[in-house]
Amino acid sequence: MELIYNLKRNGLLILLKSSILLLLLFLLYIFFSFSSNINRQLHYTVKEGTENKMFAMVDTLFDPDDFYNFRQSQASLETVKTFYNLLNRNEALNFASSFDQPLQLENFRGGIEFNERYGMGSEVEIVDSYLDPITNITVSDIKAFQMNKHFFDFYNIQLEQGSSDFWHELSLEQDTLPILLGADYKKIYNLNEVLSGIFYTKEYKFKVAGFLEKDTSVFYKNDINKYLDNYIIVPYPEKLLDVTESNKEFLGILYFAMIGGDIIIKQGQNFDYLNNLLSSIAKKSDFYDYTLLDIPAFTLQYHRMYGLINTNRTLLYWILIFITLSILNIMIFLTYKIYNQRRKRYAIAYFNGESIKKIKSLLFNDVVFGNVLVSLIFSFCFLVMPIKNMPIFLIVLLSTFGFLIFDYSLMVMFLKKDVHLSFSDFY
């Protein structure tokens, strides 16, 4: 009965106060989740940037005729294969191979934003689908990003669903290749679903092995944050095929794509050290058509980003503190209004001889409903939120108990003042 009476008297105030508290809890949760994710990612990335030097490696067959003629020779292509294998397995360096060549997919279910030409400017025509002249299959050019396992591990790419335990079993001889999809694909395709398409002129089935975490980004060609949310990730195989007359067209394009990437060495090592390593690998493989490009931007840009985010985060902390203090002042005012609405009931109980302990119990019942309501709503919303950080959720949820104690302490303080004055205004 007391609860019903309290809701009749203070229902609107309790609803307003609970809504403000709920808003504050969500603000705290989102802020600290964001801060935690940024801390973890920046710590890893800046650590990698501080401890390593990066050099880009590209082939030197820039002339189309030279490139074509090179690929007509099985023996020449074998040198590329051997060069890549030696480079990929060398423990003195880290070769992160990557390329953003699109995939040609049949019956693609995604929207225009996944098209390779999307975002290139209004003057670029976006072709939805077309007939591939080599395979005579109707396909769409879809954004794709190829990478080897070193690249995947170096950027600490995480999956939200699925598994990436396929690298060592992956073979180009298989009819089906595993792929990973960016977070934007979660509503379009399902785990283990099979897609059909063309990979470097060859027809393949592509099985969805997993989905990347949202906002996954990598450093690629001086783009400090190349986001992969709307990309298909095609893993490069660890073991390469022998070149034959029947597969040299396919492997010739693929292997040259694979030797393009970034070579990472420790900061204490210099260009001469890397050049000597590569010279030794080139001599063993008989492949010399490569060159290196220094990428100082990798470390420099990440340090700039780290400083910028820390500066802005400090500003956000002050804004959060100001908002929290402002909300607390509003809640103190609302708590006083709720107390004032129930003040007559406390005075009657006091004059009827009820103990202070019993009146305090009545106070507690009056404040606990709103806080319990907020906890239930916050917990329910957490279950359907796209961002889930359980440790921070528990901390923020426990803070509702802190607000409950805060509310109760205020009510007790108001009561003690009235008891001391014997509710003089009720005489």
Short mmCIF file of C-alpha atoms in Angstrom, two decimals:
data_model
loop_
_atom_site.label_atom_id
_atom_site.label_comp_id
_atom_site.label_asym_id
_atom_site.label_seq_id
_atom_site.Cartn_x
_atom_site.Cartn_y
_atom_site.Cartn_z
CA MET A 1 0.00 0.00 0.00
CA GLU A 2 2.83 2.39 0.88
CA LEU A 3 4.46 1.75 -2.51
CA ILE A 4 1.20 2.43 -4.37
CA TYR A 5 0.62 5.59 -2.36
CA ASN A 6 4.18 6.75 -3.02
CA LEU A 7 3.79 6.13 -6.77
CA LYS A 8 0.57 8.14 -6.81
CA ARG A 9 2.27 11.04 -5.06
CA ASN A 10 5.68 10.86 -6.71
CA GLY A 11 5.20 8.77 -9.87
CA LEU A 12 6.22 11.51 -12.29
CA LEU A 13 9.21 12.56 -10.15
CA ILE A 14 10.37 8.94 -9.80
CA LEU A 15 10.03 8.40 -13.57
CA LEU A 16 11.95 11.59 -14.34
CA LYS A 17 14.68 10.79 -11.84
CA SER A 18 14.99 7.17 -13.07
CA SER A 19 15.20 8.32 -16.70
CA ILE A 20 18.01 10.76 -15.87
CA LEU A 21 19.88 8.07 -13.92
CA LEU A 22 19.41 5.58 -16.75
CA LEU A 23 20.81 8.11 -19.22
CA LEU A 24 23.84 8.67 -17.00
CA LEU A 25 24.47 4.91 -16.70
CA PHE A 26 24.41 4.44 -20.47
CA LEU A 27 26.70 7.43 -20.90
CA LEU A 28 29.17 5.95 -18.41
CA TYR A 29 28.97 2.51 -20.01
CA ILE A 30 29.52 3.71 -23.58
CA PHE A 31 32.33 6.08 -22.55
CA PHE A 32 34.28 3.52 -20.52
CA SER A 33 33.74 0.77 -23.13
CA PHE A 34 35.08 3.09 -25.82
CA SER A 35 37.99 4.14 -23.62
CA SER A 36 38.83 0.52 -22.78
CA ASN A 37 38.82 -0.56 -26.44
CA ILE A 38 40.94 2.42 -27.49
CA ASN A 39 43.43 1.76 -24.68
CA ARG A 40 43.82 -1.88 -25.67
CA GLN A 41 44.18 -1.19 -29.39
CA LEU A 42 46.51 1.80 -28.98
CA HIS A 43 48.71 -0.04 -26.51
CA TYR A 44 49.16 -2.88 -28.98
CA THR A 45 49.53 -0.71 -32.08
CA VAL A 46 51.91 1.88 -30.67
CA LYS A 47 53.97 -0.91 -29.10
CA GLU A 48 54.29 -2.51 -32.53
CA GLY A 49 55.10 0.85 -34.13
CA THR A 50 57.71 1.65 -31.49
CA GLU A 51 59.46 -1.71 -31.61
CA ASN A 52 59.46 -2.24 -35.37
CA LYS A 53 60.55 -0.67 -38.64
CA MET A 54 58.50 -1.23 -41.76
CA PHE A 55 59.50 -1.33 -45.43
CA ALA A 56 57.18 -1.86 -48.38
CA MET A 57 58.28 -4.35 -51.01
CA VAL A 58 57.09 -4.18 -54.64
CA ASP A 59 58.17 -5.86 -57.83
CA THR A 60 59.98 -3.85 -60.50
CA LEU A 61 58.18 -5.25 -63.55
CA PHE A 62 56.26 -2.03 -64.13
CA ASP A 63 56.14 -2.35 -67.92
CA PRO A 64 53.08 -4.43 -68.97
CA ASP A 65 55.05 -6.26 -71.65
CA ASP A 66 57.86 -7.18 -69.22
CA PHE A 67 55.29 -8.40 -66.70
CA TYR A 68 53.47 -10.48 -69.33
CA ASN A 69 56.65 -12.01 -70.74
CA PHE A 70 57.90 -12.92 -67.26
CA ARG A 71 54.65 -14.76 -66.53
CA GLN A 72 54.91 -16.86 -69.69
CA SER A 73 57.89 -18.75 -68.28
CA GLN A 74 57.27 -21.54 -65.76
CA ALA A 75 60.87 -21.34 -64.61
CA SER A 76 60.59 -17.60 -63.96
CA LEU A 77 57.38 -18.07 -61.97
CA GLU A 78 59.04 -20.77 -59.89
CA THR A 79 61.61 -18.19 -58.81
CA VAL A 80 58.78 -15.97 -57.52
CA LYS A 81 57.28 -18.91 -55.62
CA THR A 82 60.63 -19.80 -54.04
CA PHE A 83 61.32 -16.17 -53.18
CA TYR A 84 57.98 -15.86 -51.39
CA ASN A 85 58.41 -19.13 -49.50
CA LEU A 86 61.88 -18.15 -48.26
CA LEU A 87 60.65 -14.68 -47.32
CA ASN A 88 57.53 -15.95 -45.56
CA ARG A 89 59.41 -18.53 -43.50
CA ASN A 90 62.40 -16.36 -42.55
CA GLU A 91 62.46 -15.94 -38.74
CA ALA A 92 64.71 -12.86 -38.91
CA LEU A 93 61.90 -10.72 -40.34
CA ASN A 94 58.14 -10.53 -40.56
CA PHE A 95 56.67 -10.42 -44.05
CA ALA A 96 53.09 -9.10 -43.94
CA SER A 97 51.70 -9.68 -47.43
CA SER A 98 48.48 -7.89 -48.41
CA PHE A 99 46.55 -6.63 -51.42
CA ASP A 100 43.09 -5.13 -51.98
CA GLN A 101 42.15 -6.86 -55.23
CA PRO A 102 38.33 -7.31 -55.60
CA LEU A 103 36.59 -10.67 -55.83
CA GLN A 104 34.15 -11.45 -58.63
CA LEU A 105 31.07 -13.04 -57.00
CA GLU A 106 27.94 -14.58 -58.48
CA ASN A 107 24.48 -13.63 -57.19
CA PHE A 108 25.88 -11.23 -54.63
CA ARG A 109 23.23 -10.34 -52.00
CA GLY A 110 24.85 -7.23 -50.55
CA GLY A 111 24.12 -3.61 -51.41
CA ILE A 112 25.98 -1.12 -53.54
CA GLU A 113 28.25 -0.10 -50.64
CA PHE A 114 30.15 -3.41 -51.03
CA ASN A 115 30.95 -2.73 -54.69
CA GLU A 116 34.61 -2.16 -55.51
CA ARG A 117 33.90 1.21 -57.13
CA TYR A 118 31.67 2.54 -54.36
CA GLY A 119 33.13 5.66 -52.74
CA MET A 120 35.52 6.49 -55.60
CA GLY A 121 33.62 9.63 -56.58
CA SER A 122 30.53 10.57 -58.52
CA GLU A 123 32.41 10.46 -61.84
CA VAL A 124 33.12 6.72 -61.42
CA GLU A 125 30.32 4.53 -62.78
CA ILE A 126 29.30 1.65 -60.53
CA VAL A 127 28.58 -1.52 -62.50
CA ASP A 128 26.25 -3.80 -60.56
CA SER A 129 27.01 -6.98 -62.51
CA TYR A 130 28.58 -8.01 -65.82
CA LEU A 131 29.54 -11.07 -67.86
CA ASP A 132 33.11 -12.17 -67.14
CA PRO A 133 34.79 -12.68 -70.58
CA ILE A 134 37.03 -15.53 -69.37
CA THR A 135 34.55 -17.71 -67.47
CA ASN A 136 31.27 -16.48 -69.06
CA ILE A 137 29.80 -16.09 -65.58
CA THR A 138 27.74 -13.07 -64.52
CA VAL A 139 29.55 -11.57 -61.54
CA SER A 140 29.91 -8.40 -59.44
CA ASP A 141 33.21 -6.80 -58.38
CA ILE A 142 33.16 -6.88 -54.57
CA LYS A 143 35.65 -5.26 -52.20
CA ALA A 144 38.15 -7.84 -51.03
CA PHE A 145 41.39 -7.77 -49.10
CA GLN A 146 43.96 -10.55 -49.36
CA MET A 147 46.47 -11.19 -46.57
CA ASN A 148 48.84 -13.83 -45.29
CA LYS A 149 48.94 -15.10 -41.71
CA HIS A 150 51.81 -12.78 -40.76
CA PHE A 151 49.66 -9.78 -41.68
CA PHE A 152 46.66 -11.20 -39.79
CA ASP A 153 48.75 -11.77 -36.65
CA PHE A 154 50.73 -8.52 -36.83
CA TYR A 155 47.58 -6.39 -36.75
CA ASN A 156 46.01 -8.62 -34.10
CA ILE A 157 42.82 -9.05 -36.13
CA GLN A 158 40.03 -10.49 -33.98
CA LEU A 159 36.90 -12.41 -34.94
CA GLU A 160 33.48 -11.82 -33.42
CA GLN A 161 32.22 -15.17 -34.77
CA GLY A 162 33.85 -18.21 -36.29
CA SER A 163 37.45 -19.38 -36.37
CA SER A 164 40.66 -18.60 -38.24
CA ASP A 165 42.26 -22.03 -37.70
CA PHE A 166 42.57 -22.75 -41.40
CA TRP A 167 45.86 -21.20 -42.54
CA HIS A 168 48.06 -24.32 -42.55
CA GLU A 169 45.38 -26.52 -44.18
CA LEU A 170 44.53 -23.94 -46.84
CA SER A 171 45.43 -25.09 -50.34
CA LEU A 172 44.79 -23.58 -53.75
CA GLU A 173 44.15 -27.10 -55.06
CA GLN A 174 40.88 -27.21 -53.11
CA ASP A 175 37.65 -26.29 -54.83
CA THR A 176 36.50 -24.32 -51.74
CA LEU A 177 38.54 -21.61 -50.01
CA PRO A 178 37.79 -20.20 -46.54
CA ILE A 179 37.03 -16.48 -46.31
CA LEU A 180 36.39 -14.02 -43.48
CA LEU A 181 33.75 -11.31 -43.78
CA GLY A 182 33.74 -7.79 -42.35
CA ALA A 183 31.21 -6.90 -39.65
CA ASP A 184 28.80 -5.29 -42.16
CA TYR A 185 28.17 -8.71 -43.71
CA LYS A 186 26.60 -10.23 -40.57
CA LYS A 187 23.04 -9.48 -41.68
CA ILE A 188 23.67 -10.66 -45.24
CA TYR A 189 25.50 -14.00 -44.97
CA ASN A 190 25.72 -16.72 -42.34
CA LEU A 191 28.61 -18.66 -40.86
CA ASN A 192 29.61 -21.64 -43.08
CA GLU A 193 27.55 -20.33 -46.00
CA VAL A 194 29.17 -20.95 -49.40
CA LEU A 195 29.55 -18.27 -52.09
CA SER A 196 30.59 -18.78 -55.71
CA GLY A 197 32.92 -16.59 -57.69
CA ILE A 198 36.27 -15.96 -59.37
CA PHE A 199 39.63 -15.46 -57.68
CA TYR A 200 42.36 -14.23 -60.05
CA THR A 201 40.72 -15.78 -63.17
CA LYS A 202 39.96 -19.13 -61.46
CA GLU A 203 36.52 -20.29 -60.30
CA TYR A 204 36.20 -21.14 -56.59
CA LYS A 205 33.64 -21.72 -53.89
CA PHE A 206 34.18 -19.50 -50.83
CA LYS A 207 33.08 -20.75 -47.41
CA VAL A 208 32.40 -18.17 -44.69
CA ALA A 209 34.71 -19.15 -41.80
CA GLY A 210 34.10 -16.13 -39.58
CA PHE A 211 33.19 -12.47 -39.14
CA LEU A 212 35.64 -9.74 -38.09
CA GLU A 213 34.99 -7.56 -35.07
CA LYS A 214 33.32 -4.26 -35.93
CA ASP A 215 35.66 -1.35 -36.81
CA THR A 216 38.60 -3.64 -37.57
CA SER A 217 41.25 -1.54 -39.30
CA VAL A 218 44.80 -2.01 -40.59
CA PHE A 219 47.65 0.13 -41.90
CA TYR A 220 47.72 -0.19 -45.70
CA LYS A 221 49.68 1.92 -48.20
CA ASN A 222 49.96 4.91 -45.82
CA ASP A 223 46.28 4.70 -44.94
CA ILE A 224 46.53 4.63 -41.16
CA ASN A 225 43.03 3.20 -40.71
CA LYS A 226 41.80 1.10 -43.60
CA TYR A 227 38.55 -0.24 -42.22
CA LEU A 228 37.57 -3.75 -43.25
CA ASP A 229 33.90 -3.74 -42.19
CA ASN A 230 32.63 -4.03 -45.77
CA TYR A 231 35.48 -6.19 -47.11
CA ILE A 232 35.82 -9.88 -47.82
CA ILE A 233 39.08 -11.23 -46.40
CA VAL A 234 40.77 -13.83 -48.60
CA PRO A 235 43.62 -15.63 -46.79
CA TYR A 236 46.78 -16.36 -48.72
CA PRO A 237 47.93 -20.01 -48.49
CA GLU A 238 51.02 -20.89 -46.48
CA LYS A 239 52.01 -23.57 -48.99
CA LEU A 240 52.26 -22.57 -52.65
CA LEU A 241 51.61 -24.79 -55.65
CA ASP A 242 54.18 -25.80 -58.26
CA VAL A 243 53.79 -23.87 -61.51
CA THR A 244 52.55 -25.88 -64.47
CA GLU A 245 51.52 -24.98 -67.98
CA SER A 246 47.84 -25.26 -67.03
CA ASN A 247 47.96 -23.03 -63.95
CA LYS A 248 50.67 -20.50 -64.82
CA GLU A 249 48.17 -17.81 -65.84
CA PHE A 250 46.42 -18.00 -62.47
CA LEU A 251 49.53 -18.46 -60.33
CA GLY A 252 51.50 -15.85 -62.26
CA ILE A 253 49.06 -13.12 -61.22
CA LEU A 254 48.55 -14.47 -57.69
CA TYR A 255 52.23 -14.94 -56.80
CA PHE A 256 53.15 -11.44 -57.90
CA ALA A 257 50.33 -10.09 -55.76
CA MET A 258 51.63 -12.11 -52.81
CA ILE A 259 55.17 -10.73 -52.93
CA GLY A 260 53.74 -7.25 -52.51
CA GLY A 261 53.56 -6.33 -48.85
CA ASP A 262 55.41 -4.91 -45.87
CA ILE A 263 58.59 -6.25 -44.29
CA ILE A 264 58.86 -5.58 -40.56
CA ILE A 265 62.14 -5.70 -38.67
CA LYS A 266 63.12 -4.66 -35.15
CA GLN A 267 64.02 -1.03 -34.46
CA GLY A 268 67.63 -1.93 -33.64
CA GLN A 269 68.15 -3.28 -37.15
CA ASN A 270 68.76 -1.04 -40.17
CA PHE A 271 68.23 -0.98 -43.91
CA ASP A 272 71.62 -2.58 -44.63
CA TYR A 273 70.70 -5.52 -42.40
CA LEU A 274 67.43 -6.04 -44.30
CA ASN A 275 69.08 -5.53 -47.69
CA ASN A 276 71.64 -8.24 -46.90
CA LEU A 277 68.86 -10.62 -45.84
CA LEU A 278 66.91 -10.01 -49.02
CA SER A 279 70.03 -10.33 -51.18
CA SER A 280 70.64 -13.76 -49.68
CA ILE A 281 67.01 -14.79 -50.32
CA ALA A 282 67.16 -13.44 -53.88
CA LYS A 283 70.35 -15.40 -54.55
CA LYS A 284 68.77 -18.65 -53.28
CA SER A 285 65.59 -18.14 -55.33
CA ASP A 286 67.15 -16.44 -58.37
CA PHE A 287 64.49 -13.71 -58.20
CA TYR A 288 65.83 -10.13 -58.25
CA ASP A 289 62.90 -8.09 -59.61
CA TYR A 290 61.97 -6.35 -56.36
CA THR A 291 62.63 -3.08 -54.59
CA LEU A 292 62.02 -1.63 -51.11
CA LEU A 293 60.24 1.54 -50.05
CA ASP A 294 60.78 2.94 -46.57
CA ILE A 295 57.55 3.67 -44.64
CA PRO A 296 58.39 6.04 -41.75
CA ALA A 297 54.71 7.03 -41.73
CA PHE A 298 53.81 3.79 -39.95
CA THR A 299 55.41 4.77 -36.65
CA LEU A 300 55.01 8.52 -37.09
CA GLN A 301 51.30 8.47 -37.88
CA TYR A 302 50.43 6.07 -35.10
CA HIS A 303 52.25 8.23 -32.56
CA ARG A 304 50.42 11.30 -33.85
CA MET A 305 47.13 9.45 -33.58
CA TYR A 306 48.01 8.32 -30.05
CA GLY A 307 48.72 11.90 -28.96
CA LEU A 308 45.58 13.25 -30.61
CA ILE A 309 43.32 10.63 -29.03
CA ASN A 310 44.85 11.14 -25.60
CA THR A 311 44.33 14.91 -25.85
CA ASN A 312 40.71 14.50 -26.93
CA ARG A 313 40.13 11.82 -24.32
CA THR A 314 41.25 14.20 -21.56
CA LEU A 315 38.71 16.71 -22.84
CA LEU A 316 36.05 13.98 -22.86
CA TYR A 317 36.90 13.10 -19.24
CA TRP A 318 36.28 16.70 -18.17
CA ILE A 319 33.03 16.83 -20.13
CA LEU A 320 31.93 13.57 -18.51
CA ILE A 321 32.79 14.90 -15.04
CA PHE A 322 30.84 18.11 -15.71
CA ILE A 323 27.80 16.17 -17.00
CA THR A 324 27.93 13.77 -14.04
CA LEU A 325 28.10 16.61 -11.47
CA SER A 326 25.26 18.43 -13.23
CA ILE A 327 23.10 15.29 -13.20
CA LEU A 328 23.92 14.65 -9.54
CA ASN A 329 22.73 18.16 -8.66
CA ILE A 330 19.50 17.57 -10.57
CA MET A 331 19.03 14.26 -8.76
CA ILE A 332 19.61 15.89 -5.37
CA PHE A 333 16.89 18.41 -6.20
CA LEU A 334 14.51 15.65 -7.34
CA THR A 335 15.26 13.58 -4.22
CA TYR A 336 14.37 16.58 -2.07
CA LYS A 337 11.12 17.06 -4.02
CA ILE A 338 10.23 13.38 -3.52
CA TYR A 339 10.99 13.68 0.20
CA ASN A 340 8.91 16.84 0.45
CA GLN A 341 5.95 15.09 -1.19
CA ARG A 342 6.17 12.32 1.43
CA ARG A 343 7.15 14.57 4.33
CA LYS A 344 3.65 14.62 5.80
CA ARG A 345 3.62 10.80 5.93
CA TYR A 346 6.94 10.77 7.83
CA ALA A 347 5.67 13.43 10.24
CA ILE A 348 2.52 11.43 11.01
CA ALA A 349 4.59 8.32 11.66
CA TYR A 350 6.92 10.32 13.93
CA PHE A 351 4.04 11.86 15.93
CA ASN A 352 2.35 8.44 16.24
CA GLY A 353 5.42 7.25 18.08
CA GLU A 354 7.00 5.07 15.40
CA SER A 355 10.71 4.55 15.91
CA ILE A 356 13.27 6.40 13.80
CA LYS A 357 14.51 3.01 12.59
CA LYS A 358 11.06 2.16 11.24
CA ILE A 359 10.73 5.55 9.55
CA LYS A 360 14.16 5.03 7.94
CA SER A 361 12.87 1.68 6.65
CA LEU A 362 9.98 3.58 5.07
CA LEU A 363 12.48 5.99 3.50
CA PHE A 364 14.43 3.10 2.02
CA ASN A 365 11.30 1.57 0.48
CA ASP A 366 10.49 4.95 -1.06
CA VAL A 367 13.85 5.23 -2.85
CA VAL A 368 14.59 1.60 -3.77
CA PHE A 369 11.84 1.20 -6.41
CA GLY A 370 13.30 3.73 -8.87
CA ASN A 371 16.82 2.30 -8.60
CA VAL A 372 15.66 -1.30 -9.05
CA LEU A 373 13.64 -0.21 -12.09
CA VAL A 374 16.73 1.46 -13.58
CA SER A 375 18.85 -1.68 -12.97
CA LEU A 376 16.32 -3.91 -14.71
CA ILE A 377 15.98 -1.63 -17.75
CA PHE A 378 19.75 -1.18 -18.03
CA SER A 379 20.31 -4.96 -17.82
CA PHE A 380 17.66 -5.67 -20.46
CA CYS A 381 19.09 -3.07 -22.85
CA PHE A 382 22.58 -4.50 -22.37
CA LEU A 383 21.38 -7.87 -23.68
CA VAL A 384 20.33 -6.32 -27.01
CA MET A 385 23.16 -3.77 -27.35
CA PRO A 386 25.65 -4.31 -30.21
CA ILE A 387 28.54 -3.42 -27.88
CA LYS A 388 29.01 -5.79 -24.95
CA ASN A 389 31.71 -5.31 -22.33
CA MET A 390 30.74 -7.45 -19.34
CA PRO A 391 33.31 -6.16 -16.79
CA ILE A 392 32.34 -2.53 -17.42
CA PHE A 393 28.65 -3.47 -17.46
CA LEU A 394 28.98 -5.01 -13.98
CA ILE A 395 30.85 -1.97 -12.67
CA VAL A 396 28.22 0.44 -14.03
CA LEU A 397 25.39 -1.78 -12.77
CA LEU A 398 26.93 -1.85 -9.30
CA SER A 399 27.05 1.95 -9.40
CA THR A 400 23.22 1.92 -9.23
CA PHE A 401 23.64 0.59 -5.69
CA GLY A 402 25.91 3.54 -5.04
CA PHE A 403 23.16 5.87 -6.26
CA LEU A 404 20.70 3.99 -4.01
CA ILE A 405 22.89 4.58 -0.96
CA PHE A 406 23.36 8.20 -2.05
CA ASP A 407 19.57 8.68 -2.34
CA TYR A 408 18.93 7.01 0.98
CA SER A 409 21.60 9.08 2.73
CA LEU A 410 20.01 12.28 1.40
CA MET A 411 16.56 11.20 2.62
CA VAL A 412 17.98 10.34 6.07
CA MET A 413 19.70 13.72 6.21
CA PHE A 414 16.42 15.50 5.41
CA LEU A 415 14.62 13.35 8.00
CA LYS A 416 17.20 14.05 10.74
CA LYS A 417 16.83 17.76 10.14
CA ASP A 418 13.02 17.52 10.45
CA VAL A 419 13.23 15.30 13.54
CA HIS A 420 15.61 17.78 15.13
CA LEU A 421 13.08 20.54 14.45
CA SER A 422 10.22 18.17 15.46
CA PHE A 423 8.54 18.90 12.11
CA SER A 424 7.82 22.39 13.49
CA ASP A 425 5.79 23.49 10.48
CA PHE A 426 3.20 20.79 11.20
CA TYR A 427 2.17 22.30 14.59
#
